[in-house]
GROMACS .gro file of C-alpha atoms in nm:
model
  101
    1MET     CA    1  43.728  -6.221  -6.024
    2GLY     CA    2  43.832  -5.912  -6.213
    3SER     CA    3  44.140  -5.826  -6.418
    4GLU     CA    4  44.264  -5.489  -6.542
    5ALA     CA    5  44.373  -5.642  -6.876
    6PRO     CA    6  44.107  -5.547  -7.136
    7ASP     CA    7  44.128  -5.877  -7.327
    8ALA     CA    8  44.160  -6.107  -7.025
    9PRO     CA    9  43.939  -6.417  -7.019
   10GLU     CA   10  43.663  -6.435  -6.758
   11VAL     CA   11  43.759  -6.601  -6.429
   12TYR     CA   12  43.499  -6.730  -6.183
   13LEU     CA   13  43.539  -6.803  -5.814
   14ASP     CA   14  43.323  -7.077  -5.662
   15VAL     CA   15  43.314  -7.105  -5.284
   16ILE     CA   16  43.039  -7.227  -5.052
   17GLU     CA   17  43.151  -7.076  -4.723
   18ILE     CA   18  43.446  -6.872  -4.600
   19PRO     CA   19  43.494  -6.930  -4.228
   20LEU     CA   20  43.701  -6.703  -4.007
   21ALA     CA   21  44.029  -6.855  -3.886
   22LYS     CA   22  43.960  -7.200  -4.039
   23PRO     CA   23  44.098  -7.352  -4.360
   24PHE     CA   24  43.869  -7.355  -4.663
   25SER     CA   25  43.884  -7.434  -5.034
   26VAL     CA   26  43.773  -7.256  -5.351
   27LEU     CA   27  43.734  -7.356  -5.714
   28ILE     CA   28  43.858  -7.111  -5.979
   29SER     CA   29  43.751  -7.150  -6.342
   30VAL     CA   30  43.925  -6.974  -6.630
   31CYS     CA   31  43.698  -6.940  -6.935
   32GLY     CA   32  43.834  -6.887  -7.283
   33GLU     CA   33  43.982  -7.050  -7.587
   34ALA     CA   34  44.340  -7.054  -7.454
   35THR     CA   35  44.415  -7.304  -7.177
   36ALA     CA   36  44.537  -7.186  -6.839
   37HIS     CA   37  44.844  -7.390  -6.747
   38GLU     CA   38  44.942  -7.255  -6.409
   39MET     CA   39  44.797  -7.044  -6.129
   40HIS     CA   40  44.942  -6.881  -5.818
   41VAL     CA   41  44.699  -6.768  -5.544
   42ASP     CA   42  44.757  -6.533  -5.252
   43ALA     CA   43  44.550  -6.295  -5.039
   44ILE     CA   44  44.619  -5.969  -4.861
   45MET     CA   45  44.447  -5.736  -4.616
   46PRO     CA   46  44.508  -5.390  -4.765
   47ALA     CA   47  44.413  -5.204  -4.446
   48HIS     CA   48  44.669  -5.399  -4.240
   49GLN     CA   49  44.928  -5.440  -4.517
   50HIS     CA   50  44.978  -5.811  -4.457
   51GLY     CA   51  44.880  -6.133  -4.623
   52LEU     CA   52  44.821  -6.496  -4.544
   53ASN     CA   53  45.019  -6.676  -4.275
   54TYR     CA   54  45.041  -6.993  -4.490
   55ALA     CA   55  45.068  -7.053  -4.863
   56PRO     CA   56  44.760  -7.219  -5.015
   57GLU     CA   57  44.793  -7.530  -5.233
   58VAL     CA   58  44.677  -7.495  -5.595
   59SER     CA   59  44.583  -7.807  -5.794
   60GLN     CA   60  44.509  -7.803  -6.168
   61LEU     CA   61  44.192  -8.002  -6.243
   62GLY     CA   62  44.199  -7.960  -6.623
   63ASP     CA   63  43.975  -7.764  -6.862
   64GLY     CA   64  44.081  -7.433  -6.702
   65LYS     CA   65  43.970  -7.536  -6.352
   66PHE     CA   66  44.183  -7.511  -6.040
   67ARG     CA   67  44.119  -7.610  -5.678
   68VAL     CA   68  44.277  -7.397  -5.407
   69ASP     CA   69  44.307  -7.564  -5.066
   70ASP     CA   70  44.429  -7.448  -4.728
   71LEU     CA   71  44.324  -7.083  -4.762
   72LEU     CA   72  44.287  -6.934  -4.415
   73PHE     CA   73  44.170  -6.579  -4.343
   74HIS     CA   74  44.283  -6.536  -3.983
   75MET     CA   75  44.127  -6.192  -3.921
   76PRO     CA   76  43.791  -6.027  -3.993
   77GLY     CA   77  43.786  -5.741  -4.243
   78LEU     CA   78  43.846  -5.682  -4.613
   79TRP     CA   79  44.063  -5.936  -4.793
   80GLU     CA   80  44.175  -5.928  -5.156
   81LEU     CA   81  44.206  -6.274  -5.306
   82GLN     CA   82  44.463  -6.257  -5.586
   83ALA     CA   83  44.518  -6.510  -5.863
   84ASP     CA   84  44.798  -6.492  -6.120
   85VAL     CA   85  44.703  -6.708  -6.418
   86HIS     CA   86  44.951  -6.819  -6.685
   87ILE     CA   87  44.783  -6.848  -7.026
   88GLY     CA   88  44.971  -6.888  -7.354
   89GLY     CA   89  45.293  -6.722  -7.238
   90ARG     CA   90  45.107  -6.438  -7.061
   91SER     CA   91  45.061  -6.383  -6.689
   92LEU     CA   92  44.728  -6.220  -6.601
   93SER     CA   93  44.637  -6.097  -6.253
   94TYR     CA   94  44.285  -6.122  -6.109
   95THR     CA   95  44.145  -5.989  -5.780
   96SER     CA   96  43.830  -6.052  -5.581
   97GLU     CA   97  43.735  -5.859  -5.266
   98ILE     CA   98  43.600  -6.060  -4.974
   99THR     CA   99  43.480  -5.911  -4.645
  100LEU     CA  100  43.468  -6.131  -4.334
  101LYS     CA  101  43.285  -6.031  -4.017
   0.00000   0.00000   0.00000
């Protein structure tokens, strides 16, 4: 996942399969010396200007790892998965593009 902040820690997205119109889960790892304490995850379809129909559930696993459950991409096309990570009083935004066919 990428961030526009030049000093942002690396964030990695781990997902085995993203099915169309079925719930799935991802693991997100925040690497760095500062500990990530909170994360908010959402997704949008820029071409259609809409997002998810349901809010995913984010669970903190410790050591900068988070599990995101109940993501559901209900349409094929380009999605932008967005994660806002709270680290040491800062909120950093990350985005990953995902295309479903």
